[in-house]
Structures are given as C-alpha cells and as structure tokens.
Coordinates of C-alpha atoms in Angstrom, one line a residue:
Chain D
M1 CA 26.1 24.3 1.0
S2 CA 22.5 24.4 2.3
R3 CA 20.7 22.4 4.9
V4 CA 17.0 22.1 4.9
L5 CA 14.7 21.4 7.9
V6 CA 11.4 19.7 7.0
G7 CA 8.6 19.5 9.5
V8 CA 6.6 16.3 9.5
K9 CA 3.5 16.0 11.7
R10 CA 1.8 12.8 12.8
V11 CA -1.9 13.2 12.4
I12 CA -5.0 11.0 12.3
D13 CA -5.1 9.4 8.8
Y14 CA -7.3 11.4 6.4
A15 CA -9.5 8.4 5.7
V16 CA -10.5 7.7 9.3
K17 CA -14.0 8.5 10.5
I18 CA -13.4 10.9 13.3
R19 CA -15.2 10.5 16.6
V20 CA -15.5 13.0 19.3
K21 CA -14.7 11.8 22.8
P22 CA -17.7 11.4 25.1
D23 CA -16.4 14.2 27.4
H24 CA -16.1 16.6 24.4
S25 CA -12.5 17.3 25.3
G26 CA -11.2 16.3 22.0
V27 CA -11.3 13.5 19.4
V28 CA -10.6 9.8 19.9
T29 CA -7.0 9.1 19.0
D30 CA -6.3 5.8 20.8
G31 CA -6.1 2.8 18.5
V32 CA -6.9 5.1 15.5
K33 CA -4.7 4.9 12.4
H34 CA -2.3 7.8 12.1
S35 CA 0.0 8.8 9.3
M36 CA 2.1 11.7 8.0
N37 CA 0.1 14.9 7.3
P38 CA -0.4 14.9 3.5
F39 CA 1.0 18.5 3.2
C40 CA 4.1 17.4 5.1
E41 CA 4.6 14.6 2.6
I42 CA 4.6 17.2 -0.1
A43 CA 7.1 19.2 1.9
V44 CA 9.4 16.2 2.2
E45 CA 9.1 15.4 -1.5
E46 CA 10.1 18.9 -2.4
A47 CA 13.1 18.9 -0.1
V48 CA 14.3 15.5 -1.4
K49 CA 13.9 16.7 -5.0
L50 CA 16.0 19.8 -4.3
K51 CA 18.7 17.5 -2.8
E52 CA 18.5 15.2 -5.9
K53 CA 19.1 18.3 -8.1
K54 CA 22.1 19.0 -5.9
L55 CA 20.8 22.4 -4.9
I56 CA 20.9 21.6 -1.2
K57 CA 23.1 19.3 0.7
E58 CA 21.2 17.8 3.6
V59 CA 17.6 17.3 4.5
V60 CA 16.7 16.9 8.2
A61 CA 13.2 15.7 9.1
V62 CA 11.8 17.1 12.4
S63 CA 8.8 16.0 14.4
C64 CA 7.5 17.0 17.8
G65 CA 5.5 14.7 20.0
P66 CA 5.7 11.4 21.9
T67 CA 7.6 8.3 20.9
Q68 CA 5.1 7.4 18.1
V69 CA 6.2 10.3 16.0
T70 CA 9.4 8.5 15.3
E71 CA 7.3 6.4 12.9
T72 CA 6.6 9.5 10.9
I73 CA 10.2 10.5 10.9
R74 CA 11.2 7.1 9.6
T75 CA 8.7 7.5 6.7
A76 CA 10.4 10.8 5.9
L77 CA 13.8 9.1 6.0
A78 CA 12.5 6.3 3.8
M79 CA 11.4 9.0 1.3
G80 CA 15.0 10.3 1.2
C81 CA 15.7 12.6 4.2
D82 CA 19.2 12.2 5.5
R83 CA 18.6 12.3 9.3
G84 CA 15.8 13.0 11.8
I85 CA 15.3 15.0 14.9
H86 CA 12.6 13.9 17.4
V87 CA 11.7 16.7 19.8
E88 CA 10.0 14.9 22.7
V89 CA 6.8 16.3 23.9
S90 CA 4.2 14.2 25.7
G91 CA 1.2 14.3 28.1
K92 CA -0.5 17.6 28.8
D93 CA 2.2 19.5 26.9
Y94 CA 1.5 17.4 23.8
E95 CA -2.2 17.9 24.0
A96 CA -1.8 21.7 24.4
M97 CA 0.9 21.9 21.7
G98 CA 0.1 24.3 18.9
P99 CA 1.6 26.4 16.1
L100 CA 3.2 28.9 18.5
Q101 CA 5.2 26.2 20.4
I102 CA 6.1 24.4 17.2
S103 CA 7.3 27.5 15.5
K104 CA 9.5 28.4 18.6
I105 CA 11.0 24.9 18.3
F106 CA 11.7 25.3 14.6
A107 CA 13.2 28.7 15.1
A108 CA 15.6 27.4 17.7
L109 CA 16.5 24.4 15.6
A110 CA 17.0 26.5 12.5
K111 CA 19.6 28.5 14.3
K112 CA 21.2 25.4 15.9
E113 CA 21.4 23.5 12.6
E114 CA 22.3 26.6 10.6
A115 CA 19.5 25.8 8.1
S116 CA 19.0 27.9 5.0
L117 CA 15.5 26.7 4.3
I118 CA 12.6 25.5 6.4
I119 CA 9.9 23.6 4.4
L120 CA 6.6 22.9 6.1
G121 CA 3.2 21.7 4.9
K122 CA 0.9 24.7 4.6
Q123 CA -1.4 23.3 7.3
A124 CA -2.1 20.1 9.3
I125 CA -5.3 18.2 8.5
D126 CA -6.2 17.8 12.1
D127 CA -6.3 21.4 13.3
D128 CA -6.2 23.2 9.9
C129 CA -4.3 26.1 11.7
N130 CA -2.1 27.3 8.7
Q131 CA 0.0 29.3 11.2
T132 CA 3.3 27.4 11.9
G133 CA 5.1 28.5 8.8
Q134 CA 4.2 32.1 9.1
M135 CA 5.0 32.2 12.8
T136 CA 8.3 30.5 12.3
A137 CA 9.3 33.1 9.7
A138 CA 8.3 35.9 12.0
L139 CA 10.2 34.6 15.0
L140 CA 13.3 34.2 12.8
D141 CA 12.7 37.4 10.9
W142 CA 13.0 35.4 7.7
P143 CA 11.1 35.9 4.4
Q144 CA 8.2 33.4 3.8
G145 CA 6.8 31.8 0.7
T146 CA 3.6 30.2 1.7
F147 CA 1.1 28.1 -0.3
A148 CA 3.9 27.2 -2.7
S149 CA 2.9 25.4 -5.9
E150 CA 6.3 25.9 -7.5
V151 CA 9.7 26.5 -5.9
T152 CA 12.9 27.4 -7.9
I153 CA 16.2 28.1 -6.2
D154 CA 18.3 30.6 -8.0
G155 CA 21.6 31.2 -6.2
E156 CA 20.8 32.7 -2.8
K157 CA 17.2 33.5 -3.8
V158 CA 14.1 31.4 -4.1
K159 CA 11.4 32.0 -6.6
V160 CA 8.0 30.9 -5.2
V161 CA 4.8 30.6 -7.2
R162 CA 2.0 30.9 -4.6
E163 CA -1.6 29.8 -4.8
I164 CA -3.8 32.7 -3.8
D165 CA -7.5 33.4 -4.0
G166 CA -6.9 35.6 -7.1
G167 CA -4.9 33.0 -8.9
L168 CA -1.1 32.6 -8.8
E169 CA 1.4 35.1 -7.4
T170 CA 5.1 34.8 -8.1
I171 CA 7.6 36.2 -5.5
K172 CA 11.3 36.2 -5.1
I173 CA 12.7 35.9 -1.6
S174 CA 16.2 35.7 -0.2
M175 CA 17.5 32.7 1.8
P176 CA 17.3 31.8 4.6
A177 CA 13.5 31.5 4.2
V178 CA 10.5 29.5 5.2
L179 CA 8.3 27.8 2.6
T180 CA 5.0 26.1 3.1
A181 CA 3.8 23.5 0.6
D182 CA 0.5 23.5 -1.1
L183 CA -1.3 20.7 -2.8
R184 CA 0.0 21.1 -6.3
L185 CA 3.6 21.6 -5.4
N186 CA 4.4 18.0 -6.3
T187 CA 3.3 14.3 -6.0
P188 CA 5.0 12.6 -3.1
R189 CA 6.9 9.5 -4.0
Y190 CA 6.3 6.1 -2.6
A191 CA 9.2 5.0 -0.4
T192 CA 11.0 2.2 -2.2
L193 CA 11.8 -1.1 -0.5
P194 CA 15.6 -0.4 -0.6
N195 CA 15.1 3.1 0.9
I196 CA 12.9 1.8 3.7
M197 CA 15.8 -0.6 4.5
K198 CA 18.4 2.2 4.3
A199 CA 16.2 4.4 6.5
K200 CA 16.8 1.9 9.4
K201 CA 20.5 3.0 9.5
K202 CA 19.8 6.8 9.4
K203 CA 20.1 8.6 12.7
I204 CA 17.2 10.2 14.6
A205 CA 18.5 12.6 17.3
N206 CA 16.4 13.0 20.5
M207 CA 15.9 16.3 22.4
K208 CA 13.5 18.1 24.6
P209 CA 12.0 21.6 24.1
A210 CA 13.9 22.7 27.2
D211 CA 17.2 21.8 25.5
L212 CA 16.3 24.4 22.8
G213 CA 15.2 27.0 25.4
V214 CA 11.6 26.7 24.4
D215 CA 8.8 27.0 26.9
M216 CA 5.8 24.9 25.9
V217 CA 3.2 26.8 27.9
S218 CA 0.1 27.3 25.8
R219 CA -1.9 30.5 25.7
V220 CA -4.8 28.6 24.2
E221 CA -7.3 26.5 26.1
V222 CA -9.7 24.2 24.3
L223 CA -13.0 24.5 26.0
R224 CA -15.1 22.0 24.0
V225 CA -15.1 19.9 20.9
D226 CA -18.3 19.0 19.1
E227 CA -19.3 17.2 15.9
P228 CA -20.6 19.4 13.1
P229 CA -24.4 19.7 13.1
T230 CA -26.1 16.8 11.3
R231 CA -26.8 17.7 7.7
L232 CA -30.5 18.5 7.2
A233 CA -32.5 17.2 4.3
G234 CA -32.8 19.6 1.4
V235 CA -35.9 20.8 -0.3
K236 CA -36.7 20.6 -4.0
V237 CA -38.4 23.4 -5.7
E238 CA -40.1 23.6 -9.1
T239 CA -39.0 26.9 -10.5
V240 CA -36.3 29.5 -10.2
D241 CA -38.9 32.0 -8.7
D242 CA -39.7 29.4 -6.0
L243 CA -35.9 29.1 -5.3
V244 CA -35.4 32.8 -4.9
A245 CA -38.5 33.1 -2.7
K246 CA -37.3 30.3 -0.4
L247 CA -33.8 31.8 -0.2
R248 CA -35.3 35.1 0.7
A249 CA -37.6 33.5 3.3
N250 CA -34.9 31.8 5.2
G251 CA -32.7 34.8 5.1
T252 CA -30.0 33.5 2.8
I253 CA -30.4 36.5 0.4
Chain O
M1 CA -14.4 11.1 1.5
I2 CA -17.6 9.7 0.2
L3 CA -18.0 6.1 1.1
V4 CA -21.7 5.3 1.5
I5 CA -23.1 2.9 -1.0
L6 CA -26.7 4.1 -1.4
P7 CA -28.6 2.2 1.3
Y8 CA -32.2 2.8 0.7
S9 CA -32.7 2.7 -3.1
T10 CA -34.5 -0.3 -4.5
V11 CA -32.5 -0.2 -7.6
L12 CA -28.8 0.4 -7.5
P13 CA -27.4 2.4 -10.4
L14 CA -25.2 0.1 -12.5
S15 CA -22.7 2.9 -13.2
N16 CA -19.0 3.7 -13.0
T17 CA -19.8 6.0 -10.2
A18 CA -21.2 3.2 -8.0
R19 CA -18.0 1.2 -8.9
L20 CA -15.9 4.1 -7.8
Y21 CA -17.7 4.5 -4.6
A22 CA -17.3 0.9 -3.9
V23 CA -13.6 1.1 -4.6
C24 CA -13.2 4.2 -2.4
A25 CA -15.1 2.5 0.4
L26 CA -12.7 -0.4 0.1
R27 CA -9.7 1.9 0.3
D28 CA -11.0 3.7 3.3
S29 CA -11.9 0.6 5.1
I30 CA -8.6 -1.0 4.4
L31 CA -6.9 2.0 6.0
K32 CA -8.8 1.4 9.2
S33 CA -6.8 -1.8 9.7
L34 CA -9.3 -3.4 12.0
L35 CA -8.0 -6.8 11.3
A36 CA -4.6 -6.5 12.8
A37 CA -2.6 -7.0 9.6
A38 CA 0.2 -4.9 11.1
H39 CA 0.3 -6.7 14.5
G40 CA 3.5 -8.5 15.3
L41 CA 5.5 -6.8 12.5
S42 CA 8.8 -5.0 12.9
D43 CA 8.9 -1.2 12.1
E44 CA 10.4 -1.9 8.7
Q45 CA 7.7 -4.5 7.9
K46 CA 5.1 -2.0 8.9
E47 CA 6.6 0.5 6.5
F48 CA 6.7 -2.0 3.6
Q49 CA 3.1 -2.9 4.4
K50 CA 1.9 0.7 4.5
M51 CA 3.7 1.4 1.2
A52 CA 2.3 -1.7 -0.4
F53 CA -1.3 -0.9 0.8
D54 CA -0.9 2.7 -0.5
F55 CA 0.3 1.4 -3.9
A56 CA -2.5 -1.1 -4.1
A57 CA -5.1 1.5 -3.2
N58 CA -3.8 4.2 -5.6
E59 CA -2.4 2.3 -8.5
M60 CA -4.2 -1.0 -8.6
S61 CA -7.6 -0.9 -7.0
P62 CA -9.0 1.7 -9.4
H63 CA -8.1 -0.5 -12.4
M64 CA -8.8 -3.9 -11.0
A65 CA -12.2 -4.3 -12.7
E66 CA -11.0 -3.0 -16.1
W67 CA -8.0 -5.2 -16.1
D68 CA -10.3 -8.2 -15.4
E69 CA -12.9 -7.2 -18.0
K70 CA -10.5 -6.4 -20.8
E71 CA -8.0 -9.1 -19.8
I72 CA -5.2 -6.6 -19.6
F73 CA -1.7 -7.6 -18.4
P74 CA -0.9 -4.3 -16.7
V75 CA 2.7 -3.8 -17.8
E76 CA 3.0 -0.1 -16.9
T77 CA 1.6 -0.6 -13.4
M78 CA 3.9 -3.5 -12.7
R79 CA 6.9 -1.5 -13.9
K80 CA 5.9 1.2 -11.4
A81 CA 5.8 -1.5 -8.8
A82 CA 9.3 -2.7 -9.9
Q83 CA 10.7 0.8 -9.4
L84 CA 9.7 0.5 -5.8
G85 CA 11.5 -2.8 -5.5
F86 CA 8.7 -5.2 -6.1
G87 CA 10.3 -7.0 -9.0
G88 CA 12.8 -9.0 -7.0
I89 CA 11.7 -8.7 -3.4
Y90 CA 13.7 -11.7 -2.1
V91 CA 16.5 -11.5 -4.7
Q92 CA 20.0 -10.5 -3.7
P93 CA 20.8 -6.8 -3.8
E94 CA 24.0 -7.3 -5.8
V95 CA 21.9 -8.3 -8.8
G96 CA 19.3 -5.6 -8.3
G97 CA 17.0 -7.2 -5.8
S98 CA 15.6 -5.9 -2.6
G99 CA 17.1 -8.6 -0.4
L100 CA 14.2 -9.0 1.9
S101 CA 13.0 -12.1 3.8
R102 CA 10.1 -14.5 2.9
L103 CA 8.0 -13.0 5.7
D104 CA 8.6 -9.5 4.4
T105 CA 7.5 -10.8 1.0
S106 CA 4.4 -12.4 2.4
V107 CA 3.4 -9.1 4.1
I108 CA 3.9 -7.2 0.9
F109 CA 2.0 -9.6 -1.4
E110 CA -0.9 -9.7 1.1
A111 CA -1.1 -5.9 1.0
L112 CA -0.8 -5.7 -2.8
S113 CA -3.5 -8.2 -3.4
T114 CA -6.0 -6.0 -1.8
G115 CA -5.6 -3.9 -5.0
C116 CA -5.7 -6.7 -7.5
V117 CA -5.4 -10.4 -6.7
S118 CA -4.5 -11.7 -10.2
T119 CA -1.8 -9.0 -10.9
T120 CA -0.3 -9.7 -7.5
A121 CA -0.4 -13.4 -8.1
Y122 CA 1.5 -12.8 -11.4
L123 CA 4.0 -10.6 -9.5
S124 CA 4.6 -13.4 -7.0
I125 CA 5.4 -15.8 -9.9
H126 CA 7.7 -13.3 -11.5
N127 CA 9.5 -12.9 -8.2
M128 CA 9.8 -16.6 -7.9
C129 CA 11.4 -17.0 -11.3
N130 CA 13.8 -14.2 -10.5
W131 CA 14.7 -15.9 -7.3
M132 CA 15.3 -19.2 -9.0
I133 CA 17.8 -17.7 -11.3
D134 CA 19.4 -15.7 -8.4
T135 CA 19.6 -18.8 -6.2
F136 CA 20.4 -21.6 -8.6
G137 CA 22.0 -19.8 -11.6
N138 CA 25.7 -19.3 -12.1
T139 CA 27.2 -15.8 -12.0
E140 CA 26.8 -15.3 -15.7
Q141 CA 23.1 -16.2 -15.6
R142 CA 22.4 -14.1 -12.5
E143 CA 24.1 -11.1 -14.0
K144 CA 22.3 -11.5 -17.3
Y145 CA 18.7 -12.0 -16.1
C146 CA 18.2 -10.8 -12.6
P147 CA 18.8 -7.0 -13.0
E148 CA 16.4 -6.9 -15.9
L149 CA 13.8 -8.9 -14.1
C150 CA 14.2 -6.8 -10.9
M151 CA 13.4 -3.7 -12.9
M152 CA 10.8 -5.5 -14.9
D153 CA 12.4 -4.5 -18.1
K154 CA 11.7 -8.1 -18.8
F155 CA 8.9 -10.3 -17.4
A156 CA 9.2 -13.9 -16.5
S157 CA 6.9 -17.0 -16.5
Y158 CA 7.2 -20.3 -14.7
C159 CA 6.6 -23.3 -17.0
L160 CA 6.0 -26.7 -15.3
T161 CA 2.5 -27.8 -16.0
E162 CA 1.7 -29.6 -19.3
P163 CA -1.5 -30.7 -20.9
G164 CA -0.8 -34.3 -19.6
S165 CA 0.9 -33.5 -16.3
G166 CA -0.5 -31.2 -13.6
S167 CA -0.5 -32.7 -10.1
D168 CA 1.8 -35.5 -11.3
A169 CA 4.4 -32.9 -12.2
A170 CA 7.3 -35.3 -12.2
S171 CA 5.8 -37.2 -15.2
L172 CA 6.3 -34.2 -17.5
L173 CA 7.3 -35.0 -21.1
T174 CA 9.0 -31.9 -22.4
T175 CA 12.5 -32.9 -23.3
A176 CA 15.8 -31.0 -23.6
K177 CA 18.4 -32.8 -25.6
L178 CA 22.0 -31.6 -25.9
E179 CA 23.0 -31.2 -29.6
G180 CA 26.5 -29.8 -29.9
D181 CA 26.7 -26.5 -28.1
H182 CA 22.9 -26.0 -27.5
Y183 CA 19.8 -27.8 -26.1
V184 CA 16.8 -28.6 -28.3
L185 CA 13.6 -28.5 -26.3
N186 CA 10.5 -30.4 -27.4
G187 CA 7.1 -30.3 -25.8
S188 CA 4.3 -28.1 -24.7
K189 CA 3.4 -26.3 -21.5
A190 CA -0.1 -25.3 -20.3
F191 CA -1.7 -22.8 -17.9
I192 CA 1.4 -20.5 -17.9
S193 CA 0.7 -17.2 -16.2
G194 CA 1.8 -14.4 -18.4
G195 CA 2.4 -16.8 -21.3
G196 CA 2.7 -14.9 -24.6
D197 CA 3.2 -11.5 -22.8
T198 CA 6.4 -12.3 -21.0
D199 CA 10.0 -12.4 -22.1
V200 CA 11.8 -15.0 -20.0
Y201 CA 10.4 -18.5 -19.6
I202 CA 11.7 -20.8 -16.8
V203 CA 11.0 -24.2 -18.4
M204 CA 11.1 -27.5 -16.5
C205 CA 12.2 -30.2 -18.9
R206 CA 13.5 -33.7 -19.0
T207 CA 17.3 -34.0 -19.5
G208 CA 17.7 -37.3 -17.8
G209 CA 15.6 -40.4 -16.9
K210 CA 12.1 -40.7 -15.6
G211 CA 10.8 -39.1 -12.4
P212 CA 11.8 -35.9 -10.7
K213 CA 15.5 -36.6 -10.7
G214 CA 15.6 -36.4 -14.5
I215 CA 14.2 -32.9 -14.7
S216 CA 16.3 -29.7 -15.2
C217 CA 15.4 -26.1 -15.6
V218 CA 16.1 -24.2 -18.8
V219 CA 15.7 -20.5 -19.3
V220 CA 14.1 -19.8 -22.7
E221 CA 13.9 -16.3 -24.1
K222 CA 10.8 -15.1 -25.9
D223 CA 12.0 -14.9 -29.5
T224 CA 13.9 -18.2 -29.5
P225 CA 13.2 -19.9 -32.8
G226 CA 10.6 -22.7 -32.5
L227 CA 8.9 -21.2 -29.4
S228 CA 5.2 -20.5 -30.1
F229 CA 2.1 -19.6 -28.0
G230 CA -1.4 -20.9 -28.1
K231 CA -4.5 -19.0 -27.5
K232 CA -5.0 -17.1 -24.3
E233 CA -7.2 -19.3 -22.1
K234 CA -10.4 -17.8 -20.7
K235 CA -10.3 -18.5 -17.1
V236 CA -12.1 -17.4 -14.0
A237 CA -5.8 -16.7 -9.0
A238 CA -1.3 -18.1 -0.1
S239 CA -0.5 -14.4 0.6
C240 CA -2.6 -13.3 -2.3
S241 CA -5.6 -15.1 -0.9
L242 CA -5.0 -13.4 2.4
G243 CA -5.2 -9.9 0.9
A244 CA -8.4 -10.8 -1.0
A245 CA -10.0 -12.2 2.2
H246 CA -8.9 -9.1 4.2
A247 CA -10.4 -6.9 1.6
C248 CA -13.6 -8.9 1.6
V249 CA -14.1 -8.9 5.3
Q250 CA -13.8 -5.1 5.2
L251 CA -16.3 -4.9 2.4
A252 CA -18.7 -7.2 4.2
R253 CA -18.4 -5.3 7.4
D254 CA -19.0 -2.0 5.7
H255 CA -22.0 -3.4 3.8
L256 CA -23.6 -4.8 7.0
L257 CA -23.3 -1.3 8.6
V258 CA -25.0 0.4 5.7
R259 CA -27.6 -2.0 4.2
K260 CA -30.9 -2.0 6.0
Q261 CA -33.6 -4.6 5.8
F262 CA -36.6 -5.3 8.1
G263 CA -36.1 -1.8 9.6
E264 CA -32.5 -2.3 10.8
T265 CA -29.0 -2.4 9.5
L266 CA -27.9 -6.0 8.7
S267 CA -25.2 -5.5 11.4
S268 CA -28.0 -6.0 14.0
N269 CA -28.7 -9.5 12.8
Q270 CA -27.0 -12.0 15.1
F271 CA -26.4 -14.6 12.4
L272 CA -24.5 -12.1 10.3
Q273 CA -22.6 -10.9 13.4
F274 CA -21.5 -14.4 14.2
K275 CA -20.7 -15.1 10.5
L276 CA -18.5 -12.0 10.3
A277 CA -16.8 -12.9 13.6
E278 CA -16.0 -16.4 12.1
M279 CA -14.7 -14.8 8.9
A280 CA -12.4 -12.5 10.8
T281 CA -11.2 -15.3 13.1
K282 CA -10.3 -17.5 10.1
L283 CA -8.6 -14.6 8.4
V284 CA -6.3 -13.9 11.4
A285 CA -5.6 -17.6 11.8
S286 CA -4.7 -17.9 8.1
R287 CA -2.4 -14.9 8.4
L288 CA -0.6 -16.3 11.3
L289 CA -0.1 -19.7 9.5
V290 CA 1.3 -18.0 6.4
R291 CA 3.7 -15.9 8.3
E292 CA 4.8 -18.8 10.4
A293 CA 5.4 -20.8 7.2
A294 CA 7.3 -17.9 5.7
L295 CA 9.5 -17.7 8.8
A296 CA 10.2 -21.5 8.7
L297 CA 11.1 -21.2 5.0
Q298 CA 13.6 -18.3 5.5
E299 CA 15.1 -20.0 8.6
G300 CA 15.5 -23.2 6.7
R301 CA 13.7 -25.2 9.4
S302 CA 13.1 -28.9 8.8
D303 CA 9.3 -28.5 9.0
A304 CA 9.3 -25.7 6.3
V305 CA 7.9 -27.9 3.5
S306 CA 5.0 -29.3 5.6
L307 CA 4.2 -26.0 7.1
C308 CA 4.1 -24.3 3.7
S309 CA 1.9 -27.1 2.4
M310 CA -0.4 -26.7 5.4
A311 CA -0.5 -22.9 4.9
K312 CA -1.3 -23.2 1.3
L313 CA -4.0 -25.8 1.9
F314 CA -5.6 -24.0 4.9
V315 CA -5.3 -20.4 3.7
T316 CA -6.6 -20.8 0.2
D317 CA -9.6 -22.9 1.3
E318 CA -10.4 -20.6 4.2
C319 CA -9.9 -17.4 2.3
F320 CA -12.0 -18.5 -0.5
N321 CA -14.8 -19.3 1.9
I322 CA -14.4 -15.9 3.5
C323 CA -14.7 -14.1 0.2
N324 CA -17.6 -16.3 -0.9
Q325 CA -19.4 -15.6 2.4
A326 CA -18.7 -11.9 2.0
L327 CA -20.3 -12.1 -1.4
Q328 CA -23.3 -13.8 0.1
M329 CA -23.7 -11.1 2.7
H330 CA -24.0 -8.5 -0.1
G331 CA -27.1 -10.3 -1.4
G332 CA -27.9 -9.6 -5.0
Y333 CA -25.5 -6.7 -5.1
G334 CA -22.7 -9.1 -4.4
Y335 CA -23.3 -10.6 -7.8
L336 CA -22.9 -7.3 -9.7
K337 CA -19.6 -6.4 -11.4
D338 CA -20.0 -2.9 -9.9
Y339 CA -19.0 -4.4 -6.6
A340 CA -15.4 -5.6 -6.1
V341 CA -16.4 -8.6 -3.9
Q342 CA -17.3 -10.8 -6.9
Q343 CA -13.9 -10.2 -8.5
F344 CA -12.1 -11.2 -5.4
V345 CA -14.1 -14.4 -5.3
R346 CA -13.4 -15.2 -8.9
D347 CA -9.7 -14.3 -8.7
I348 CA -8.9 -16.5 -5.6
R349 CA -10.9 -19.5 -6.6
V350 CA -7.9 -20.7 -8.6
H351 CA -5.6 -20.5 -5.6
Q352 CA -7.1 -23.8 -4.4
I353 CA -5.8 -25.3 -7.7
L354 CA -2.6 -23.7 -8.8
E355 CA 0.9 -24.1 -7.3
G356 CA 0.0 -27.6 -6.3
T357 CA -3.7 -28.5 -5.8
N358 CA -4.9 -28.6 -2.3
E359 CA -5.2 -32.4 -2.8
V360 CA -1.5 -32.5 -3.5
M361 CA -0.9 -30.4 -0.4
R362 CA -2.6 -33.1 1.6
M363 CA -0.4 -35.7 0.0
I364 CA 2.7 -33.8 1.0
I365 CA 1.5 -33.3 4.6
A366 CA 0.4 -36.9 5.0
R367 CA 3.7 -38.2 3.6
S368 CA 5.6 -36.1 6.1
L369 CA 3.4 -37.3 9.0
L370 CA 3.6 -40.9 8.1
S371 CA 7.3 -41.1 7.2
E372 CA 9.9 -42.9 9.3
S373 CA 11.5 -39.6 10.5
G374 CA 8.1 -37.9 11.1

C-alpha cells in the first residue's frame, strides 16, 4: 500500500518578535525559540489521519538542516509519523538553502522511498516562498493539489478542494501526487504523553544531499534584509469628501 | 500577533478585549522561554513541556478568568487533558497511565499552571489519588478505578482534612467500622478540592487506635448511601506555584517594557530592574529545588521527604512573593481583573497553606535535622 512523505520545516516560532541582524545579512536565530512550521503541522496531521483511516500504510517525516531539526522530526513522530529522515545540511549550504534545493531532495527521496504522496505545508512562515510543493511536483512530473482545504483518497485518485482567490476549487488528480496543506485542512493534534514516549523508539535515518545526488548550490543570493518601515501615524478626517480629497492628494486614488 | 497593552492612555478600557490582549501577551511571552524552563531537561521532557505549554495557552489560559469568576469546575477541558495522558501521569501504563517520572510530572504541572493554577492544582490532586490506588491498591482495585481515572471518565478527591484536624492530621476523627462484609464510615471532611463535583473519594479514616498508625484509606464512590456534601466554600491554590511565578515574571517584564512614567519606560528604573532580577533568580532557584526534590522522590533517596518539604516551603513562599511583586509592578492595573496577574496571586496564596502548611513543613525539616540519624 502507500507510503507518504511529509515535509517538516524548523522555523522561528510564530510568536517570537523577529530582529534583523546588525549587519543586515538576515534575522537573529541564535537563542531564539524555534518550532515546527504551522502549515507543516497541518500536513503531518493530514498524513496521520489518512493512516488512521487505513488509506495509507506508512508516514515518513522528512526535514533538511542541521542537528536541531531532529527535534522537529521527533515532534512529527510524536504526532504519529512512523519514522523520520534527517537530511543533513549545515553552515553556508543551510543558510542558502531554498525551495529549489528542498524540492530536489524531496524528488530524490520520493523515488528512493517509492512514495505515493508527498504532503507539504503550503508555505513556510519564515520565507513565505510557497514554491517547494509546486517545484517538487514539477521535478517529478507528478500532479499537484496545492492550498488543500480538504483531501479525499478514492482508490488511485485524490480529490482535493483548493482554497483559491475566487473561492473553492475541486480537482481530481492521480497518485502519485504532491499536496500542500492550507490553514483549514485540519486542526493539528497535541502529541499525547504516551506518543511522545513511543516516538523515542522510532527511527530517524541520516543522510546527506550528496547521497541523494542533489547539488545544494543556490542560484539565489540574499543581498540585504531590512525591517519593514515603521508604521506612520494615521490622520483623521471629518467627512467622506475630505477622505476622498486626501486619498487623491497622496496619489492613492 | 497583537500584544501591546495600551501604554499611554490614562484610563484603561475595562473590557474583554483588554483581557484578551493581556492573555495573548502572556501566551507570547511564555513562548519566549527567557527563564530557562527547558534547561537541563531531556528531549522527551522538552516535548512534554512544549505540549503542556501549548495546551495551557490554547485550552486553559483563555478561560482562566471565567472559570474563576463563575467558579466553574472545567470538566470538558480536563477530559481533553486526560486524552493527552494528563489524568494519570505517573500511574502505570498497564492500568491506563502514562508511566512517567516525578520530575516529568513536575515539568508538566509547572507548564500547565501557566494556563490556570487552580485547575492544574486539582489535576495534581486527581493524579495523586490515582497514583495512590495504583501503588497501594490490590489488582482488583487498580483495575476497577485507575483506567477510569486516567481517562477522567471519573474524577477523584483526596479527603484528609477535617473541621477539627488540619495540620494535626493524625488526630482525625472519621471512623471506619467493619460490620459484616462492609465498612461504615462516620465523620466529616473539610476543604476537599473537587468535593461535590467528583466521583471517587479517597478518604482517610480511623480503623484502629489513636495516631497515624490507626489510619486507613477507604475509597468511597459518589452515590454511596449516607454520603452528603456541604456548601461550596468561597475561597480565594509546589510545581503549580512555579508555573504561576513563571507567568508573572513574564507579565511583569512585558509590563515594564511597555508602561511609561516620568518620560521613560519602567524598565529604565533601576529599582525595578533589580527587583525583576531578584524575582527571576528566585524563580530559577525554586525550579531547581522542585526538580531536585522530584528526582529524590523518584529515586527513593533517603533525603526525599526533607527535600520535598524544603521544596514545598521555599517554592510556595518565594513564588507567592514573586507573583505579589509582579502585581505591585503593574501599579493600579495589577489590581484589575482584566489583568491575569491578580488571579495568579489569589490562586497561589493557598499553596502556602494546603498539602501541609509551611509551618508543618518546618516541623518536618527540623525533626529530620535534629533526629539521631540526621
């Protein structure tokens, strides 16, 4: 039966106040609280639910990065994934790592593990790229169901309800396929105490991108990171006419 | 995430919105984990702690004020907690428990109490009752009660204190007399957490002579004929104190960074800086003492009783002072029910009294120090 790969990314926790490094090369990550990307939590939850419904056989949690990402894999295991894969990337490669490199890794792993489904979060809350799922599908030449708010497996096909600007779109795609999870797909479970203990015994395999034949060279160079401009004070007006006049004056309309 | 409590207004809106902002600020600041709550823990303990913090922030914190105001015993929330394994944390897995250590338990309760101290205090009592049956009961008793208590299908209460015996617990008067194939209990118990709402009562009663050696433990179920409940007392609840103090240090810190007076934020004031430093230091010291006591208990060390007494004494006193000081730092706002800090102060004041008053703790420690083998 089917095996599902789920991507879990370790990101700065959503509640942390982000600070830009003094040299503007990036944001401060040392000593800052990190956790699993919220959309990845939703992806894990969906995969585990599919397994509980006995529609898929095995869920493998995958993360790319330095040693610390194993914490994120353990959280996925505690939520119900069967085993983990840690693709070791550190130093400059890790800093430069982006959707292209990740999707190459996932494409290679999908073939190696003979996966029928890859479920990813729609985007990561640190870079907001929203590219990895799409690129992975393209590299594998697999169909994609992105921004999924509902997933139903029907034999060898997957029905996906997608959240789009115009509303909801329903598509039917064949497996193997790539899905990306949107906010309303599900509510991720808390790991239970017994499952956290069981997760200790689950295996996490180690490998390097080179083992998968993936080159990590980035085609993107970050030039500078700045904070958003400070929000300016607003202006109150007395009438609608005043409002329209002001909006015209500052070029908004 | 909005977390600024309006700093410049002269009148703070006494609204649910302000309450929500305060709660959200608490949640955010807890997540910053400035105060090293996770240091020295194993990977699994960090997972438990993270999960418990999340549960506290999402399921408890938003309701803490309402539960207090309306005197609600939050059955549904506690059942959710039980599904995660919080109903029998250190109860054996073969009867449905999570089989964790005392240190694991301390870490969990500390995190949960950042969401609601009194609910967590009740959870710790329920867990203790469950553990008592698991540890001292026979197979039939364990199999009958523990699984239900672990899932919180049934709730438990611990009944020792009586109107006439608090600190002098061994002088209790409730009797249990064997008559044929059953025991008849006679007496009354007081200050019972969950009393009237719970299903299983662990009752300490006298089956023998005077003093502690004459006391046994009888499990009484709710609808037992002759069991009645008095009125619910109006009252103003060691790991639970820690969580409250942790939350209050975070709240105080955030307030100092936001509130301005005399043209500067309060955080520029050296007295307040020093006070905050002292509070944080006492918190970390308290946490270390609790965790050491938990370790001693689970390893069965000979100093476990003294260490637990010291921990209870030190931590409840220090944490109350921390919470009280945090309230003071909020000025007038600290006294408003819109702000969580006052509830933490009220909820943990009782910890200096219950489970053995801090005076009794001193008795235990002194006795140990002055004994022949000490």
